[in-house]
PDB file of C-alpha atoms in Angstrom:
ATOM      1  CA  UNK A 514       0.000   0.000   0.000  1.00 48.00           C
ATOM      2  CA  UNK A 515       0.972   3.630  -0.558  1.00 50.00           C
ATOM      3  CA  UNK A 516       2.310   4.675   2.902  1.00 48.00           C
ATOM      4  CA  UNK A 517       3.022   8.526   1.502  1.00 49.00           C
ATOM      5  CA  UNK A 518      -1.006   9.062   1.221  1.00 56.00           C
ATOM      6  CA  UNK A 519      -1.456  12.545   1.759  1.00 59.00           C
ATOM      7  CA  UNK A 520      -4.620  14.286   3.767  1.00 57.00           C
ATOM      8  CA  UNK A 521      -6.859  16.098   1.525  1.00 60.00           C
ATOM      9  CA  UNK A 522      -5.372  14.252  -1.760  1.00 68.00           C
ATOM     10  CA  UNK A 523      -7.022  11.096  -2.209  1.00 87.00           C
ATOM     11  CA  UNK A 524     -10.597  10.472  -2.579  1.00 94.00           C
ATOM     12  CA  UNK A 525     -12.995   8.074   0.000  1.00 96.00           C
ATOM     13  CA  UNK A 526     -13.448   5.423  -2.346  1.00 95.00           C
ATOM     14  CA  UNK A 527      -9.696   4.999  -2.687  1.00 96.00           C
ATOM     15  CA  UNK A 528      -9.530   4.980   1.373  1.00 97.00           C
ATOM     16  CA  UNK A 529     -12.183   2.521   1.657  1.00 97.00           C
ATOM     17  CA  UNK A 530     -10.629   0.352  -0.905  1.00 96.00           C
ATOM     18  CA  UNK A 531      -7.437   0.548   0.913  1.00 96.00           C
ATOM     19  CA  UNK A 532      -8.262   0.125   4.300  1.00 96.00           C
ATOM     20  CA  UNK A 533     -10.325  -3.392   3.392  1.00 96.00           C
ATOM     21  CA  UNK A 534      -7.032  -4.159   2.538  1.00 95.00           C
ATOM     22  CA  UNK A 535      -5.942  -3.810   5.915  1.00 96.00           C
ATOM     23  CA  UNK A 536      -4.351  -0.196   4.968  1.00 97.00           C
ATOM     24  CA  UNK A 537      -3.850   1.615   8.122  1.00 96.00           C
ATOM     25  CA  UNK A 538      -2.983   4.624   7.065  1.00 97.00           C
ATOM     26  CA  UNK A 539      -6.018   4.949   4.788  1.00 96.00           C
ATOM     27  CA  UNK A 540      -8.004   4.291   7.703  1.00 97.00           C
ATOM     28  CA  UNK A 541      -6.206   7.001   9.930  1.00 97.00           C
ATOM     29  CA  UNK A 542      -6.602   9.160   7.173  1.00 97.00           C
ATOM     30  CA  UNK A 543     -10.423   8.431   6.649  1.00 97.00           C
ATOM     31  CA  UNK A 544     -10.889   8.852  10.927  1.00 97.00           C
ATOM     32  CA  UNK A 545      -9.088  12.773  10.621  1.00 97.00           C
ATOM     33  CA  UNK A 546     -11.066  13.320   7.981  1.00 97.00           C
ATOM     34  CA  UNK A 547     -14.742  12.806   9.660  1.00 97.00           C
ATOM     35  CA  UNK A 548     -14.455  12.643  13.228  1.00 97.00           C
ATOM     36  CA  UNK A 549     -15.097  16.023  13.800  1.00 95.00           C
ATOM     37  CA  UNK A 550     -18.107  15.847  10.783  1.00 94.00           C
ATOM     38  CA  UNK A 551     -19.352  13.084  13.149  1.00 96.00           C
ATOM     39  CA  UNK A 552     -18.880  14.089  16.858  1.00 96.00           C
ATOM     40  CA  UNK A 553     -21.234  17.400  15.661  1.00 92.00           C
ATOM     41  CA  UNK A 554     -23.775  15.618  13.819  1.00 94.00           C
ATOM     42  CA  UNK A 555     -23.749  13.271  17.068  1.00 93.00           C
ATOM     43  CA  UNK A 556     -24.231  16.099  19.557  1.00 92.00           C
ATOM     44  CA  UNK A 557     -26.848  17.389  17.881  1.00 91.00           C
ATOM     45  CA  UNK A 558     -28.963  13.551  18.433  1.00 91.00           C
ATOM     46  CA  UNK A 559     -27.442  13.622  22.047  1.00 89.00           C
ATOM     47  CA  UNK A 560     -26.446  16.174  24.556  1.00 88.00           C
ATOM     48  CA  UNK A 561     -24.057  13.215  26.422  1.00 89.00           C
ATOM     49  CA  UNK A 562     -21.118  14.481  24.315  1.00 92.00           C
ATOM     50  CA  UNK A 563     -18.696  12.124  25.620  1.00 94.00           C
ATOM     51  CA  UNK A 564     -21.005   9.030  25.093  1.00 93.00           C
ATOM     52  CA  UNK A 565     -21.006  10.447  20.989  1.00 94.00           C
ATOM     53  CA  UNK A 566     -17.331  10.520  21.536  1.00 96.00           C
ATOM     54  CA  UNK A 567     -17.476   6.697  22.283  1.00 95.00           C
ATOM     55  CA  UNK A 568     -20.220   6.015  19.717  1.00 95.00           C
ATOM     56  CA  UNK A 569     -17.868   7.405  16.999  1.00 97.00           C
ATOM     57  CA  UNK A 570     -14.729   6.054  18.394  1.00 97.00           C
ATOM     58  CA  UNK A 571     -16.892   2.525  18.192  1.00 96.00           C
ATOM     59  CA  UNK A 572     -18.450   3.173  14.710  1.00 97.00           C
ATOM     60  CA  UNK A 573     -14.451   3.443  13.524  1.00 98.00           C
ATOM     61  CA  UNK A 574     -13.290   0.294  15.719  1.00 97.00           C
ATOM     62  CA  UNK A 575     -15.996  -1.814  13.958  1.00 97.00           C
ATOM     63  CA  UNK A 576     -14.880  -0.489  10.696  1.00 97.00           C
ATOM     64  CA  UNK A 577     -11.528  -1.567  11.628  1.00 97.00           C
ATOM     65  CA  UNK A 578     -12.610  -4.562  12.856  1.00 97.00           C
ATOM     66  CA  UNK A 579     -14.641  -5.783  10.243  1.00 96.00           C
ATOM     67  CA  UNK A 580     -13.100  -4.486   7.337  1.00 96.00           C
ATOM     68  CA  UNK A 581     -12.656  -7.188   5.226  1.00 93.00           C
ATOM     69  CA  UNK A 582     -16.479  -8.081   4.748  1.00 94.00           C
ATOM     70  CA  UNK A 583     -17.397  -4.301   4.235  1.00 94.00           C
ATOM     71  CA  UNK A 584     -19.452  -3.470   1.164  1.00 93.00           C
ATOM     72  CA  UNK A 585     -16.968  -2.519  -1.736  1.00 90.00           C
ATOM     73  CA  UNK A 586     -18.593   0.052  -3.034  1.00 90.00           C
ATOM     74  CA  UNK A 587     -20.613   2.887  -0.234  1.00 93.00           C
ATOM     75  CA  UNK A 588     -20.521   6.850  -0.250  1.00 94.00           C
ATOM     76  CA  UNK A 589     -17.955   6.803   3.030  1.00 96.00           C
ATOM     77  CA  UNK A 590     -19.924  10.198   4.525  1.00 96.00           C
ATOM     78  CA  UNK A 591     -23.048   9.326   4.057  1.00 96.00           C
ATOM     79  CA  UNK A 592     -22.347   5.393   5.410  1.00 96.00           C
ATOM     80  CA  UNK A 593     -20.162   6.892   8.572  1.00 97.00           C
ATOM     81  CA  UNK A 594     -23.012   9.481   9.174  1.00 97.00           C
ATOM     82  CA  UNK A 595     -25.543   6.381   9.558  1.00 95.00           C
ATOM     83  CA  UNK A 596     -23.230   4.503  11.548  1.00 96.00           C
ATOM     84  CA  UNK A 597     -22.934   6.974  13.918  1.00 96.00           C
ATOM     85  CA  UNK A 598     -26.885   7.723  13.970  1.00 93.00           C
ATOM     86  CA  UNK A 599     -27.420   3.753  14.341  1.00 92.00           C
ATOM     87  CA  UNK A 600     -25.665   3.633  17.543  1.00 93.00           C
ATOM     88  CA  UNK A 601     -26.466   6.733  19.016  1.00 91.00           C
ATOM     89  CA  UNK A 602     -30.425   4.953  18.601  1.00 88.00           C
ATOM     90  CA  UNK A 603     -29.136   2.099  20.168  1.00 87.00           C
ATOM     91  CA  UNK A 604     -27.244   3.873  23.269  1.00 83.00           C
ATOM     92  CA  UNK A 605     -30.826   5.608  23.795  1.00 80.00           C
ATOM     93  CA  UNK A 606     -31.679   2.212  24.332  1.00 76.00           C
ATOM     94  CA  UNK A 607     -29.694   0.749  25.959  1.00 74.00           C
ATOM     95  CA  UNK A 608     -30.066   3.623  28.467  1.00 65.00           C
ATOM     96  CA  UNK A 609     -34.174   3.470  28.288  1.00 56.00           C
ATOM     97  CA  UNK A 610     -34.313   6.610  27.036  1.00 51.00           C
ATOM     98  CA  UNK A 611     -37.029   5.274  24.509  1.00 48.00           C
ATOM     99  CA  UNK A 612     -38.615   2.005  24.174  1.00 49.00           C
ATOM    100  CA  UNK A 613     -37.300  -0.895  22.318  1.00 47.00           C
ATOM    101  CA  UNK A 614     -37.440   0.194  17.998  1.00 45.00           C
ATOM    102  CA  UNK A 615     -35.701  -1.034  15.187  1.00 42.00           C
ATOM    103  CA  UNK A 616     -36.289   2.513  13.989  1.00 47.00           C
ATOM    104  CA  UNK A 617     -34.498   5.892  14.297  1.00 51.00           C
ATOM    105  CA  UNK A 618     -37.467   8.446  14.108  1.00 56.00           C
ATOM    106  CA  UNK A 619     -37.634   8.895  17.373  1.00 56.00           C
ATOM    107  CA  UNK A 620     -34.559  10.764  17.707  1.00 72.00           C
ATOM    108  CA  UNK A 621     -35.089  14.701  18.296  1.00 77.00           C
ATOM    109  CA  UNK A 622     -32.437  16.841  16.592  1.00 81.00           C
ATOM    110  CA  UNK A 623     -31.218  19.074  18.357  1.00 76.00           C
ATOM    111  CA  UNK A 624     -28.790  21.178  15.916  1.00 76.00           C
ATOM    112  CA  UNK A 625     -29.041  25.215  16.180  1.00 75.00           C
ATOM    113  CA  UNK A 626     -28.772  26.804  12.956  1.00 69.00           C
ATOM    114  CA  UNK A 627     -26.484  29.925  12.703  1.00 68.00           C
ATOM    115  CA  UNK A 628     -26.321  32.398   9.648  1.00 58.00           C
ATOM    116  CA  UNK A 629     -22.609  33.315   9.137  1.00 56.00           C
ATOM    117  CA  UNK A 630     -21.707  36.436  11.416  1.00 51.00           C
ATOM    118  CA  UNK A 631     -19.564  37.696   7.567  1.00 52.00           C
ATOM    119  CA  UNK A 632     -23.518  38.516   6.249  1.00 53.00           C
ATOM    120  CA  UNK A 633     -24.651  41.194   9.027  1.00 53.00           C
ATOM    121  CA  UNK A 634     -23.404  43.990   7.656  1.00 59.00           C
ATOM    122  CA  UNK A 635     -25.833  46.473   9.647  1.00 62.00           C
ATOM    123  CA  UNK A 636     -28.504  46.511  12.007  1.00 70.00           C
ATOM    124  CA  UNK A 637     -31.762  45.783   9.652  1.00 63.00           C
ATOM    125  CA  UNK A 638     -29.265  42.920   8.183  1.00 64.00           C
ATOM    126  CA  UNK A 639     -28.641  41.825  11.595  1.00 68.00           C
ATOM    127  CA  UNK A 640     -32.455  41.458  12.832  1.00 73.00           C
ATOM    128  CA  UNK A 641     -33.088  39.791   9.163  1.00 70.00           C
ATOM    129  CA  UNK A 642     -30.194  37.112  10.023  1.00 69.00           C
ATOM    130  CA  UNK A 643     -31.625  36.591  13.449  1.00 76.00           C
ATOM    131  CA  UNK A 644     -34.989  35.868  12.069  1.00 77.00           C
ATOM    132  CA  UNK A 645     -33.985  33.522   9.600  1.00 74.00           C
ATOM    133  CA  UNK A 646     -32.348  31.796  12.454  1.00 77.00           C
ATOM    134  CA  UNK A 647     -35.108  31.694  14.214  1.00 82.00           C
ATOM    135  CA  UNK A 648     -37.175  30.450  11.503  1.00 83.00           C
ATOM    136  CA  UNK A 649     -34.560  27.102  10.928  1.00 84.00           C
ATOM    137  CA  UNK A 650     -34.547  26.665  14.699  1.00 86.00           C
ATOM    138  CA  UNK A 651     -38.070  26.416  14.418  1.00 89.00           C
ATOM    139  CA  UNK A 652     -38.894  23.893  11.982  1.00 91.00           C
ATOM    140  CA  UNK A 653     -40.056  19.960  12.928  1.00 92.00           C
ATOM    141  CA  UNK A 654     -36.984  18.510  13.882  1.00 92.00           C
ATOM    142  CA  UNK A 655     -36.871  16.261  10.983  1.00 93.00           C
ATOM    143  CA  UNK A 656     -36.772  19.122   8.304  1.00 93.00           C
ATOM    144  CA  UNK A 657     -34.414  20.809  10.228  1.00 92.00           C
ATOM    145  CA  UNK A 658     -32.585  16.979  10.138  1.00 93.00           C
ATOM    146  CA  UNK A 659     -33.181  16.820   6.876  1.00 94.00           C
ATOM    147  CA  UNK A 660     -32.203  20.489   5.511  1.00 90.00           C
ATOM    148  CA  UNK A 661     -28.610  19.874   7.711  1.00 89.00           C
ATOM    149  CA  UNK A 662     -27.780  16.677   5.606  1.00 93.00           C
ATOM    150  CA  UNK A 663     -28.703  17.951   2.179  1.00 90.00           C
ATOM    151  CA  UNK A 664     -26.796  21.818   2.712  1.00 84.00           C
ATOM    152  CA  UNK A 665     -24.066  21.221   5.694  1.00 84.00           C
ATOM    153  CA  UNK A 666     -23.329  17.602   5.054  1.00 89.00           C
ATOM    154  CA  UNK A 667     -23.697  16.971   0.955  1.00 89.00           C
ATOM    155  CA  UNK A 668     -25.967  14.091   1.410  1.00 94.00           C
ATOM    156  CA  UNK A 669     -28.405  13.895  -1.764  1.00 95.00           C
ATOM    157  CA  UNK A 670     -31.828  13.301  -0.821  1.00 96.00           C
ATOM    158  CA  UNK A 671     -31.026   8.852  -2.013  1.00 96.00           C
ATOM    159  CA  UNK A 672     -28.756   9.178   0.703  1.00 96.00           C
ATOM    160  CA  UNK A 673     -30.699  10.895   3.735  1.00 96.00           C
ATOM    161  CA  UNK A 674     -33.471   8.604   2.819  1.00 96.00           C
ATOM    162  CA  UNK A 675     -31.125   6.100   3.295  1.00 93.00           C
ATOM    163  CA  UNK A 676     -29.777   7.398   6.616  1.00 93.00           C
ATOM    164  CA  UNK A 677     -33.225   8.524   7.923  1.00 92.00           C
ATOM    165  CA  UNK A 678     -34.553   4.704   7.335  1.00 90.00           C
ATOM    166  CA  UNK A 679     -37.394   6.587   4.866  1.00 93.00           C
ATOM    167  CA  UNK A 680     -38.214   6.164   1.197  1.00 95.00           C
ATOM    168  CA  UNK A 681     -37.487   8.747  -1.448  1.00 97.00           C
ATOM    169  CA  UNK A 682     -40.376  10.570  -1.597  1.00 97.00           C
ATOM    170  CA  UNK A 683     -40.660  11.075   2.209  1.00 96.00           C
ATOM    171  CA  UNK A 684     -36.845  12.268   2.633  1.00 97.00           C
ATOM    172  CA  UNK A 685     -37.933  14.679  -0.482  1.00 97.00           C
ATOM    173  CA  UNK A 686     -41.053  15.951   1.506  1.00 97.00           C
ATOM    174  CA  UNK A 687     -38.852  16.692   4.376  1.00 96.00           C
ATOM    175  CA  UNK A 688     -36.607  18.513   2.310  1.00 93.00           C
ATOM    176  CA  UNK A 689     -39.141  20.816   0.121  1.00 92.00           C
ATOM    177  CA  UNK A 690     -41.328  20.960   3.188  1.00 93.00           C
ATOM    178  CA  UNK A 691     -38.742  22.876   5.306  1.00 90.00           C
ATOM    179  CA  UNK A 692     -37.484  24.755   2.024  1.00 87.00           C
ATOM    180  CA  UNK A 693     -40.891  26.042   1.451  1.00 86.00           C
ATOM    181  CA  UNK A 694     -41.801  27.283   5.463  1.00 86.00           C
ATOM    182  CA  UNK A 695     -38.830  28.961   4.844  1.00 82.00           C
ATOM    183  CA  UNK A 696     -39.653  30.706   1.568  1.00 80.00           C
ATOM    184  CA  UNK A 697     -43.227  31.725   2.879  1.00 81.00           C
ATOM    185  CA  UNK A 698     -42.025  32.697   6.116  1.00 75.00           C
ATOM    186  CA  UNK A 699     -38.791  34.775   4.795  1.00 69.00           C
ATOM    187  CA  UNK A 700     -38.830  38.827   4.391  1.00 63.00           C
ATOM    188  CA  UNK A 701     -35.222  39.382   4.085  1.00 55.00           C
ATOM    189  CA  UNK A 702     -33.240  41.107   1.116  1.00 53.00           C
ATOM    190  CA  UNK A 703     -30.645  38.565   1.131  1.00 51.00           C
ATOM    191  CA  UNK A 704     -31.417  36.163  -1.762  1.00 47.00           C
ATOM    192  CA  UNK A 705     -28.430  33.814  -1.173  1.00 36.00           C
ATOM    193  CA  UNK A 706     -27.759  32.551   2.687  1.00 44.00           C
ATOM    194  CA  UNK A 707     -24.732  31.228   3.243  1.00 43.00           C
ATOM    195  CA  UNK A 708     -24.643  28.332   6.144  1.00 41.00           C
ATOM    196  CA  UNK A 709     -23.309  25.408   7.553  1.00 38.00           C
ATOM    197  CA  UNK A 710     -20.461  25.069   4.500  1.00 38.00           C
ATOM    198  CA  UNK A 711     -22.017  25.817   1.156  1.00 39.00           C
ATOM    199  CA  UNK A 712     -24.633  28.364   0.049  1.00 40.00           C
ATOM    200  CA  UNK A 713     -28.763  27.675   0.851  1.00 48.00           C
ATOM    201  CA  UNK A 714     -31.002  29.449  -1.725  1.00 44.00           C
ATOM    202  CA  UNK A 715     -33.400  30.838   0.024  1.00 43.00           C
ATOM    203  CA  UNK A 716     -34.899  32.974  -3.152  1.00 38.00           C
TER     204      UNK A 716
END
């Protein structure tokens, strides 16, 4: 294996194919990559931070672990990002915090949404940012779920249906659904809102 594997310059699918073959570089380099991506989206299904901590620690041991039967071919984020959800469900529990499911929907998110402070460039700005917050923040948690996977994360809608444990058209409603509260409910003059890391169209 190639031992001189830089951070940022190989793709996930060339990680993943490496570390099934017991690469353990590519692995390291796959953990740096997405711990922190998955510690946040963690905390915001939890507030036991250190517990998310061990869940993604775990979620990386098993890959470890078990990394000669893993599927050849998976979008790493989007597969990590379930991983992690997966046991958080099962740590909630384990610890009773809700009954005995095979399902994930019960999990509140709990993410705050935050418009870049770059944007507020006076005061009518400023109380047009806040409101927008306060729209996001106020959406069912599973738009707001939703809406952080498809414009923080990358995840196309296949793939949050995927996560979510939802069909297509569902993870789509969740998606449009938020999208549109938000269109209704928006008065701002800022047609482009730039959060989490890319750029939300809000216009």
């Amino acid at each position: 294996m190639n031992h001189t594997l830089k951070k940022n310059a190989v793709d996930d699918f060339t990680l993943w194919s490496n570390l099934k073959n017991d690469d353990q570089r590519s692995f390291s380099l796959l953990f740096e990559r997405y711990y922190s991506d998955l510690v946040n989206y963690g905390n915001s299904l939890s507030p036991f931070s250190e517990k998310v901590q061990d869940c993604v620690q775990d979620v990386f041991a098993d890959i470890w672990l078990y990394r000669n039967s893993l599927q050849e071919h998976v979008v790493v984020k989007a597969y990590l990002l379930s991983s992690v959800r997966k046991r958080i469900a099962r740590l909630f529990e384990r610890d009773h915090i809700f009954r005995k499911t095979t399902s994930t929907d019960v999990i509140e998110f709990l993410f705050d949404f935050s418009i870049e402070n770059d944007l507020v460039e006076d005061e009518v700005t400023a109380e047009r940012v806040l409101y927008l917050n306060k729209l996001l923040n106020e959406l069912p948690s599973r738009q707001k779920e939703a809406l952080y996977l498809r414009y923080h994360q990358g995840l196309s809608v296949d793939q949050i249906a995927e996560l979510l444990n939802i069909n297509y058209q569902s993870a789509n409603n969740l998606v449009y659904r938020g999208l549109l509260t938000l269109r209704k409910e928006w008065k701002g003059g800022i047609p482009i809102i730039v959060l989490f890391s890319g750029v939300f169209q809000i216009s």
